[in-house]
PDB file of C-alpha atoms in Angstrom:
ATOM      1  CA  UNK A 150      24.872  25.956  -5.325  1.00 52.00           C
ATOM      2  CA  UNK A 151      26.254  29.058  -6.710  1.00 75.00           C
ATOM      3  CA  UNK A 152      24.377  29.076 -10.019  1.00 93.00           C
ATOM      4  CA  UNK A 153      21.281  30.889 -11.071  1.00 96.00           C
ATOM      5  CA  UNK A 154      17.842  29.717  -9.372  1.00 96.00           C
ATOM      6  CA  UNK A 155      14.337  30.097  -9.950  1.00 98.00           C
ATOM      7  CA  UNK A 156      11.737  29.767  -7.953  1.00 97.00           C
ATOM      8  CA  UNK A 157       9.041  28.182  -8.700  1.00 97.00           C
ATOM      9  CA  UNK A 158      10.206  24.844 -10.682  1.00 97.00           C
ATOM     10  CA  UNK A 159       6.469  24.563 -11.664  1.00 97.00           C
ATOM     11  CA  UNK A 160       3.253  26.455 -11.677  1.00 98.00           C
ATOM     12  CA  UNK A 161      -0.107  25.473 -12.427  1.00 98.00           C
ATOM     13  CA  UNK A 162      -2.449  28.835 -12.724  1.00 98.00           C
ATOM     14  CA  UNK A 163      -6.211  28.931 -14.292  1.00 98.00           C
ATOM     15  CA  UNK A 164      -6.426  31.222 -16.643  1.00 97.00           C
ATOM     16  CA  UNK A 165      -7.132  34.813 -16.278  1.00 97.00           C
ATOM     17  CA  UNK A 166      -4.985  34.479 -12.765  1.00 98.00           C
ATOM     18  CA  UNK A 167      -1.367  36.678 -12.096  1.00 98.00           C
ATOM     19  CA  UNK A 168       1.541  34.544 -11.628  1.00 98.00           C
ATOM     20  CA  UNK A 169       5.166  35.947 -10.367  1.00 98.00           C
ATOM     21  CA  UNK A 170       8.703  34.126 -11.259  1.00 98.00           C
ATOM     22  CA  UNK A 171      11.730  34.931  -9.352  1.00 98.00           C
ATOM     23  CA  UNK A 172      15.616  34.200 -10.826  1.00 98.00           C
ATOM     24  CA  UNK A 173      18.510  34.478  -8.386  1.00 97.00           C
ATOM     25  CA  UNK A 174      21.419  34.935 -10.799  1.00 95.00           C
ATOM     26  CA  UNK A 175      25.014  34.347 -10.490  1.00 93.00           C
ATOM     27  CA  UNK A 176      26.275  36.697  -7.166  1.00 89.00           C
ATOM     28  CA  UNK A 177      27.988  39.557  -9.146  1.00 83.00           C
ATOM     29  CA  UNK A 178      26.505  38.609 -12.609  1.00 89.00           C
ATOM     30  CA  UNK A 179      25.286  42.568 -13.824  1.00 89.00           C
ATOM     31  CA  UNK A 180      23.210  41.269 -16.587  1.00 92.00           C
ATOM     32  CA  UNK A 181      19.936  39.048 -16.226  1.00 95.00           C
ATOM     33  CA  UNK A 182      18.104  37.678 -19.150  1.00 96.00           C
ATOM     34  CA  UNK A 183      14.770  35.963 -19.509  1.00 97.00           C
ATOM     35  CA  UNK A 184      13.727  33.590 -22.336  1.00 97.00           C
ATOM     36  CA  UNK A 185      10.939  31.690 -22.937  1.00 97.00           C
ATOM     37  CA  UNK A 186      10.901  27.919 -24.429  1.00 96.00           C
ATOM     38  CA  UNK A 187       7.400  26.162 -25.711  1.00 95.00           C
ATOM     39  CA  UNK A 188       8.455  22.439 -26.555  1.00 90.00           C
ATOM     40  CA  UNK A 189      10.414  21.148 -29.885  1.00 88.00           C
ATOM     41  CA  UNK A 190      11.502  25.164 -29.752  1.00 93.00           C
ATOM     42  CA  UNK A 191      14.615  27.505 -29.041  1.00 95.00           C
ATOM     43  CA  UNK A 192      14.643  29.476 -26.220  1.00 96.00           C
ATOM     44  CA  UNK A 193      13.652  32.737 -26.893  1.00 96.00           C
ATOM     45  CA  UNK A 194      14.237  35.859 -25.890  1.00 95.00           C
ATOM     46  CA  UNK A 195      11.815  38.291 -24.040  1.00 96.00           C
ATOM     47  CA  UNK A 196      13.558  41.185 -21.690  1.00 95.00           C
ATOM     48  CA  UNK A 197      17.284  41.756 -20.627  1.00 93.00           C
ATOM     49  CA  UNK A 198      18.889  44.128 -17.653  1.00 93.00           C
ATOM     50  CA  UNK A 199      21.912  45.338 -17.047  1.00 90.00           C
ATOM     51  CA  UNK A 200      22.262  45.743 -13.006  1.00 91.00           C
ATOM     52  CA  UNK A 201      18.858  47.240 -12.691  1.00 92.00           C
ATOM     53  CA  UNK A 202      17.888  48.502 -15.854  1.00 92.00           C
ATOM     54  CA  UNK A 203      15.910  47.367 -18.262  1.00 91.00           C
ATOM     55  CA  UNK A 204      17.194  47.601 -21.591  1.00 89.00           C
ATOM     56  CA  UNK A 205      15.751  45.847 -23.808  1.00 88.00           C
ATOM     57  CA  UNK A 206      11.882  43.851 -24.290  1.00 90.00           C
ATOM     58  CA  UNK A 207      10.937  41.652 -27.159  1.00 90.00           C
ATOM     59  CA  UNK A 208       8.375  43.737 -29.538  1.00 85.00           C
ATOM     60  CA  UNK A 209       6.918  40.364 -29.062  1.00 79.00           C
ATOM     61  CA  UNK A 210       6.068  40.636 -25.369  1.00 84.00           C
ATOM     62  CA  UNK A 211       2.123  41.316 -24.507  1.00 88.00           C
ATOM     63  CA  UNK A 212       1.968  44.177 -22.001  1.00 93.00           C
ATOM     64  CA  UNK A 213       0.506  41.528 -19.529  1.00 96.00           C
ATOM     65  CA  UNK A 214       4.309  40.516 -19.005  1.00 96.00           C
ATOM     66  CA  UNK A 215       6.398  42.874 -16.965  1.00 95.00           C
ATOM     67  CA  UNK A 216       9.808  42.403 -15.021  1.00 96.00           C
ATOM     68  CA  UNK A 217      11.779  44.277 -12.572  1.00 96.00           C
ATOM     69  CA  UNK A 218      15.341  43.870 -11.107  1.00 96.00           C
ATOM     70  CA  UNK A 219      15.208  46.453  -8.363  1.00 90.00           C
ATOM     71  CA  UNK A 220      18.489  46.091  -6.645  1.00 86.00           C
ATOM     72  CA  UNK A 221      20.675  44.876  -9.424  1.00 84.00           C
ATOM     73  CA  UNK A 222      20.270  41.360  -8.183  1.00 90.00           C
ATOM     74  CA  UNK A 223      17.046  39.011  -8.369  1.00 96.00           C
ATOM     75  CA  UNK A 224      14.734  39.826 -10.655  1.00 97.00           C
ATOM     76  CA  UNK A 225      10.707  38.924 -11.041  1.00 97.00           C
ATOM     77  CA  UNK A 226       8.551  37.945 -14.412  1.00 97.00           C
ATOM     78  CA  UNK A 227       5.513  38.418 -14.213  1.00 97.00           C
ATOM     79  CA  UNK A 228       2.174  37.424 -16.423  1.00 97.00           C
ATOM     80  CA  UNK A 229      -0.933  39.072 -15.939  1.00 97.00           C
ATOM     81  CA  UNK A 230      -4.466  37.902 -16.848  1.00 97.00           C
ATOM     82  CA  UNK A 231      -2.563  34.713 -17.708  1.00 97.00           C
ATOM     83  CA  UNK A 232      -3.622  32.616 -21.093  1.00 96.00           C
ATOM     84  CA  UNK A 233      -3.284  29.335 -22.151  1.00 96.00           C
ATOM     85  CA  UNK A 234      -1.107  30.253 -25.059  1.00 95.00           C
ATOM     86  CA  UNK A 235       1.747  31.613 -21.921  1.00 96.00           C
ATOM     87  CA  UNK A 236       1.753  27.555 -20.623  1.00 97.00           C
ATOM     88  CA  UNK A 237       5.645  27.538 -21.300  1.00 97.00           C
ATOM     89  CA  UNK A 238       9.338  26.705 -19.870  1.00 97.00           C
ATOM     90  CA  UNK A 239      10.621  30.258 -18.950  1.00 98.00           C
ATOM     91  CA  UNK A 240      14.079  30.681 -18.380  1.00 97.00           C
ATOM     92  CA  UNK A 241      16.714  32.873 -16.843  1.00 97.00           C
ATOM     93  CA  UNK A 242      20.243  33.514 -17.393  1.00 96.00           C
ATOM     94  CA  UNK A 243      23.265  36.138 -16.179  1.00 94.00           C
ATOM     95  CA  UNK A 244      26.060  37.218 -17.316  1.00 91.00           C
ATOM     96  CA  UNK A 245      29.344  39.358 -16.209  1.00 85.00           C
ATOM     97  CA  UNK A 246      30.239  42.510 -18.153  1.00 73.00           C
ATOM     98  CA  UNK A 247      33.798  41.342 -16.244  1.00 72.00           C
ATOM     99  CA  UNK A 248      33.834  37.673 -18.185  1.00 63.00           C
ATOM    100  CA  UNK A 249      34.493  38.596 -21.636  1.00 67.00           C
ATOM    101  CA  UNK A 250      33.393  35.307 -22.718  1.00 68.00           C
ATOM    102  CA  UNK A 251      29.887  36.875 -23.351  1.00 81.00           C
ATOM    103  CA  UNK A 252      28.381  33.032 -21.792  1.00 88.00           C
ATOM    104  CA  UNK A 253      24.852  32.945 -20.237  1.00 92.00           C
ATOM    105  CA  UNK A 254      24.658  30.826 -17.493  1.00 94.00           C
ATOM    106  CA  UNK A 255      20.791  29.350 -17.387  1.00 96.00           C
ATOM    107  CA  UNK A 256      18.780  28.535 -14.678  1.00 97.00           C
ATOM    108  CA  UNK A 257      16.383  25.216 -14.081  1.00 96.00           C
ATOM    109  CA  UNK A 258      13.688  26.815 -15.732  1.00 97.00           C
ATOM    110  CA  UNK A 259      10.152  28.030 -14.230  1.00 97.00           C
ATOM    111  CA  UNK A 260       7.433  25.550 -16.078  1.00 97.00           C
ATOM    112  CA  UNK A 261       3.953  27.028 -16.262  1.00 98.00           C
ATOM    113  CA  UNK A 262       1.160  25.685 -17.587  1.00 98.00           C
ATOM    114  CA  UNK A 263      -2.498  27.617 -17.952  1.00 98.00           C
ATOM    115  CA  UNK A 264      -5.459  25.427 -17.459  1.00 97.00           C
TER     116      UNK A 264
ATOM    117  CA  UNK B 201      15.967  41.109 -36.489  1.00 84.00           C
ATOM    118  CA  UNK B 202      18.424  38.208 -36.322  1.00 90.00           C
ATOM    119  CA  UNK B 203      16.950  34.809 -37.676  1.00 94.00           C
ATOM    120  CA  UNK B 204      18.727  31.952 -36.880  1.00 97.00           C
ATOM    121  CA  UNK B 205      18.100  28.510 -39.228  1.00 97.00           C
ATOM    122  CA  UNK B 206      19.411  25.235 -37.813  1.00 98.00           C
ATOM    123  CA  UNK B 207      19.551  22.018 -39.486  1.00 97.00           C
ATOM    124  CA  UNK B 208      19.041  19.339 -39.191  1.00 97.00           C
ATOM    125  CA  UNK B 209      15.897  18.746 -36.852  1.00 97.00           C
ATOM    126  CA  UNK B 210      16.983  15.529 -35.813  1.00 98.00           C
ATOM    127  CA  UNK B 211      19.723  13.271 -36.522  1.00 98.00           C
ATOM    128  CA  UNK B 212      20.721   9.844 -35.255  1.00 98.00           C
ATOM    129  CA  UNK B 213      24.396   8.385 -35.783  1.00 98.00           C
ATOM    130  CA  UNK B 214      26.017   5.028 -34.172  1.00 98.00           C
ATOM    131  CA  UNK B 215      28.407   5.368 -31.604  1.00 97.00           C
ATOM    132  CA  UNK B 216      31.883   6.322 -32.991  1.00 97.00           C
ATOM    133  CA  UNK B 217      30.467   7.765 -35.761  1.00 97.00           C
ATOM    134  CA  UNK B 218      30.449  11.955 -36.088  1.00 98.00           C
ATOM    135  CA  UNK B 219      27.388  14.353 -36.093  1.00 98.00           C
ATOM    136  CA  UNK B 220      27.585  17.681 -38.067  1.00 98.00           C
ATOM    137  CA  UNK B 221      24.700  20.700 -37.355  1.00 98.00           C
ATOM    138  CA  UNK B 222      24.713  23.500 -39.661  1.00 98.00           C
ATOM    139  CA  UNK B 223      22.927  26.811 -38.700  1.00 98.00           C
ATOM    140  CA  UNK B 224      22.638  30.080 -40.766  1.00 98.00           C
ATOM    141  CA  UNK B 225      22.129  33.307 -39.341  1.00 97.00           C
ATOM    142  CA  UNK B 226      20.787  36.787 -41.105  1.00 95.00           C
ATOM    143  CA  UNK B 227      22.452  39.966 -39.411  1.00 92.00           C
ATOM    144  CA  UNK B 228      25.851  40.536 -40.454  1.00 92.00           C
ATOM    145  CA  UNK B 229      26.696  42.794 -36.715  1.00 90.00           C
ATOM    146  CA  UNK B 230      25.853  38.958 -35.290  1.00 92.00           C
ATOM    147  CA  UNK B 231      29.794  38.155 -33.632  1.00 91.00           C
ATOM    148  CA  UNK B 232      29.350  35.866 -30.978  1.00 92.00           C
ATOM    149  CA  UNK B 233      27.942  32.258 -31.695  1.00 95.00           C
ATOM    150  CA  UNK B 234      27.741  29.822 -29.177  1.00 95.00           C
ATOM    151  CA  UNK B 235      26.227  26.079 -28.644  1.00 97.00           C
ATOM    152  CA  UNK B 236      24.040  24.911 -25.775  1.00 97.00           C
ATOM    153  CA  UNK B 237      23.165  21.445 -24.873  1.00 97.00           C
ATOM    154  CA  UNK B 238      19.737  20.898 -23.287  1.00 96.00           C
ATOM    155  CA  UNK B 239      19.533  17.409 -21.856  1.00 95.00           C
ATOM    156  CA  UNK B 240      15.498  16.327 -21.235  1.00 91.00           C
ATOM    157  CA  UNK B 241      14.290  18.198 -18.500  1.00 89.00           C
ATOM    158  CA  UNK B 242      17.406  20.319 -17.575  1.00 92.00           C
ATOM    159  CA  UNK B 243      18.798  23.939 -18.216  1.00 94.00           C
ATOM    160  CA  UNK B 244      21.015  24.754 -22.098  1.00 95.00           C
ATOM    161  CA  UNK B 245      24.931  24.673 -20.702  1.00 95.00           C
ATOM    162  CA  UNK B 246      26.987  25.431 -23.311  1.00 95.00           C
ATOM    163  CA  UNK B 247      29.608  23.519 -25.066  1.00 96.00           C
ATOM    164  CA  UNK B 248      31.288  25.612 -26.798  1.00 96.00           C
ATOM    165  CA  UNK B 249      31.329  29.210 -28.753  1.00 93.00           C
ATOM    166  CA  UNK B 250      33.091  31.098 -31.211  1.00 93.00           C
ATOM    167  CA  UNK B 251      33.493  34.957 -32.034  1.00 89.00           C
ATOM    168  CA  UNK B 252      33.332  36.295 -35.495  1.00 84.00           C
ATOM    169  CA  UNK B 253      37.602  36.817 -35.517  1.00 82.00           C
ATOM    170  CA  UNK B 254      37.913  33.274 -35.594  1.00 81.00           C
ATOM    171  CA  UNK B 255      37.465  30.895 -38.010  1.00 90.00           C
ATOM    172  CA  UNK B 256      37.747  27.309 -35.724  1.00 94.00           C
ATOM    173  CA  UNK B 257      37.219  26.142 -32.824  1.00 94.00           C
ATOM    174  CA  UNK B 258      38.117  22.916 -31.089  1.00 96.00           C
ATOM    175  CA  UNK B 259      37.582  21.353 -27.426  1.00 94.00           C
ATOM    176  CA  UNK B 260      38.483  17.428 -27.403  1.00 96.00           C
ATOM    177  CA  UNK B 261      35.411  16.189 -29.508  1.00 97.00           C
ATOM    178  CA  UNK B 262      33.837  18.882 -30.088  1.00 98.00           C
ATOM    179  CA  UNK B 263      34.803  21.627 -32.843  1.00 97.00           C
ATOM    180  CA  UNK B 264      32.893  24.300 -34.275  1.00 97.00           C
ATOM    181  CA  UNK B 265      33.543  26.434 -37.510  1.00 97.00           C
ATOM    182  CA  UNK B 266      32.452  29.559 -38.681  1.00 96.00           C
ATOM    183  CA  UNK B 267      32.238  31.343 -42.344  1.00 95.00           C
ATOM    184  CA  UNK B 268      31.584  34.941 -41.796  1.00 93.00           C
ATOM    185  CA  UNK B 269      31.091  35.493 -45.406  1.00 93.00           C
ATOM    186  CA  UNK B 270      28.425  33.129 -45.776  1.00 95.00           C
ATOM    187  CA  UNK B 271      26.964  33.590 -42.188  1.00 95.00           C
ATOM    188  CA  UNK B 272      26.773  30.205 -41.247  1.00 95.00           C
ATOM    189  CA  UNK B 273      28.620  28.261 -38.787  1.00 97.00           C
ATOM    190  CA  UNK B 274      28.080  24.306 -37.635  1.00 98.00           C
ATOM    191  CA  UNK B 275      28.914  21.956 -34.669  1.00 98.00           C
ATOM    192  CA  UNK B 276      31.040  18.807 -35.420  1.00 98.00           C
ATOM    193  CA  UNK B 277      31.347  16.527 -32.622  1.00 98.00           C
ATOM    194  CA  UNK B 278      33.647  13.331 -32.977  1.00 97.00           C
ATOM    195  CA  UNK B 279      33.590   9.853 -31.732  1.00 97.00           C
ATOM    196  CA  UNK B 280      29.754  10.239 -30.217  1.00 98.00           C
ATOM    197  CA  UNK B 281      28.288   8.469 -27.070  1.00 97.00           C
ATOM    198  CA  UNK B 282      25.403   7.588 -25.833  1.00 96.00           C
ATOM    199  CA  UNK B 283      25.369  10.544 -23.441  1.00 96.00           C
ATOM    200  CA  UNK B 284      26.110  12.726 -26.401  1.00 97.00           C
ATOM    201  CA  UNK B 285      22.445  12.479 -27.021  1.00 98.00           C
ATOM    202  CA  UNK B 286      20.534  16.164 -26.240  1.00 98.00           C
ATOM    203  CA  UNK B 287      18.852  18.543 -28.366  1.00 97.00           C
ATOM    204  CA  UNK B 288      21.640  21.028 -29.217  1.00 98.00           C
ATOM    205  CA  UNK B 289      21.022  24.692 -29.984  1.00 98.00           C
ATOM    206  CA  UNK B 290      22.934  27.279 -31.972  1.00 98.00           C
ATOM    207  CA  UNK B 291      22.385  30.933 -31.196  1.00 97.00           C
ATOM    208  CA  UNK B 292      23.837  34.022 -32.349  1.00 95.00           C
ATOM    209  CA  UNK B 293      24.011  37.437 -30.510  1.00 92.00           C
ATOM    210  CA  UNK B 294      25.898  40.950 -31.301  1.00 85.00           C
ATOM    211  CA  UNK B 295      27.927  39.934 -28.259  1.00 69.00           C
ATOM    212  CA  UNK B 296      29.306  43.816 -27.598  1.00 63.00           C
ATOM    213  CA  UNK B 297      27.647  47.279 -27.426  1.00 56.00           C
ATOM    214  CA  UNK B 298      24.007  47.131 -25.555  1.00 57.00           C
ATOM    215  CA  UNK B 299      22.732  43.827 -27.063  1.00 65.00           C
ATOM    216  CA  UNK B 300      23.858  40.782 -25.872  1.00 82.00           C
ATOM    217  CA  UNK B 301      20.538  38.614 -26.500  1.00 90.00           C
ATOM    218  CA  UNK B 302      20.829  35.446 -27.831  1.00 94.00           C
ATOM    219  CA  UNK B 303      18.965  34.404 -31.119  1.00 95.00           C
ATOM    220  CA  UNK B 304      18.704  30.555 -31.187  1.00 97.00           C
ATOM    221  CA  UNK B 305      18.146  27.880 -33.557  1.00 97.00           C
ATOM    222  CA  UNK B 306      14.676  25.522 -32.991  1.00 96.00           C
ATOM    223  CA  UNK B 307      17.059  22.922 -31.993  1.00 97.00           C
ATOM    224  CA  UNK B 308      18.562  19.471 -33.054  1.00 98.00           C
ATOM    225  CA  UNK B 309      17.587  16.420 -31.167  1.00 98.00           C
ATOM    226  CA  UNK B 310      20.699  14.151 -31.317  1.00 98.00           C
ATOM    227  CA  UNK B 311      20.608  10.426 -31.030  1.00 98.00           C
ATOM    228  CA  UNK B 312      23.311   7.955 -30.422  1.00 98.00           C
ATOM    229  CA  UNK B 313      22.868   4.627 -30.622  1.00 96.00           C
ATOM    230  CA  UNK B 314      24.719   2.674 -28.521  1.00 93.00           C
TER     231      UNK B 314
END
C-alpha cells in the first residue's frame, strides 16, 4: 500500500497518560499535515511541515500537543497529560510541492479516546 | 482566519434525483477549494477541486462551481446512488505561498434512497 499510514488505528489512554501517533506519508510527499476530527465535525487543522520543518501550529493547539518530522519523512503527534476533551479521530495527510494539484492525500485516521 | 459555512447539514434525495451543497468561505486570498468524501469509518478522498481561475468544474456526475465575487462555491452531483451516500466536506485553503492548510466545512451527510 503506497498511501499514508498511521499507526495506531485506535488508542485507549486514561487520562493524565502521554500517548504518541505516528503517520507514514506518501514516499516523496515534502509536506505532512495533521488534523483533528471530533464526530458530526470537519477535520481540522492543527500543525503542518514542509520536509522537516514545522511551519505552521493552530493558535488552537494546547502546548501538551507537540509533533516532529525529523528526517523529512514520518512524523509523530503527540498529547501530553492527555484529557478527555482530546478523545478524537486525528488525521494525517501529505502532499507534493511537485503535484501542483495542491491534493492531500489522508490517512486511516488514529482514534483516541480518554477514559 | 478562514471560516468555512456549509449547507446543508443533511440532505436525503431518491436515486436519480440531484444533490446540491453550498459552502461560503470568508478570506478573499482563499484559491484552492476542494471536496472530500468521508464514507463511515474511512479516510476524506477527494472528489473533486477547483482553483479560484476557474469558474466550473465537471467530472462525469459530479460538477462543482465557484463565484469568487461572492465567495461561495457548491457541489452538484447528478443521477445519485446509493453508494453516493457519505458525509461530504468542502474546504478552502490559500493553496500557494507557505499555507496550504485546509479550512473545512462541518460536513453534509448525504442520503440516497434506493
Amino acid at each position: 500500500d503506497t498511501g499514508v499510514s498511521q499507526d495506531p488505528r485506535h488508542k485507549i489512554t486514561k487520562r493524565g497518560q502521554n500517548v504518541t501517533f505516528r503517520c507514514d506519508p506518501i514516499s516523496e510527499h515534502n509536506r505532512l499535515y495533521w488534523y483533528r476530527q471530533t464526530l458530526g465535525q470537519g477535520p481540522e487543522f492543527l500543525t503542518y511541515f514542509q520536509n522537516e520543518a514545522q511551519l505552521e501550529k493552530s493558535r488552537l493547539l494546547s502546548d501538551r500537543f507537540s509533533a516532529e518530522r525529523p528526517k523529512g519523512s514520518f512524523s509523530t503527534l503527540e498529547i501530553q497529560r492527555t484529557e478527555q476533551g482530546d478523545s478524537a479521530m486525528y488525521l494525517c495527510a501529505s502532499s507534493s510541492v511537485r503535484d501542483r494539484s495542491y491534493e492531500q492525500y489522508f490517512g486511516p485516521g488514529t482514534r483516541l479516546t480518554v477514559t | 482566519g478562514e471560516n468555512v459555512e456549509q449547507h446543508p447539514s443533511t440532505l436525503s434525495v431518491q436515486e436519480g434525483d440531484s444533490a446540491v451543497i453550498k459552502c461560503t468561505y470568508s478570506d478573499s486570498a482563499s484559491n484552492y477549494f476542494p471536496w472530500y468524501k468521508q464514507e463511515l469509518g474511512k479516510r476524506p478522498q477527494l472528489i473533486i477541486d477547483i482553483r479560484s481561475n476557474v469558474g466550473e468544474k465537471k467530472d462525469q456526475r459530479i460538477a462543482v462551481t465557484l463565484n469568487k465575487t461572492a465567495k461561495h462555491f457548491s457541489l452538484h452531483i447528478t443521477e445519485t446512488q446509493p453508494e453516493d451516500s457519505a458525509v461530504y466536506f468542502c474546504a478552502a485553503s490559500q493553496g500557494g505561498g507557505s499555507n496550504y492548510k485546509l479550512t473545512f466545512g462541518k460536513g453534509t451527510l448525504l442520503t440516497v434512497n434506493p
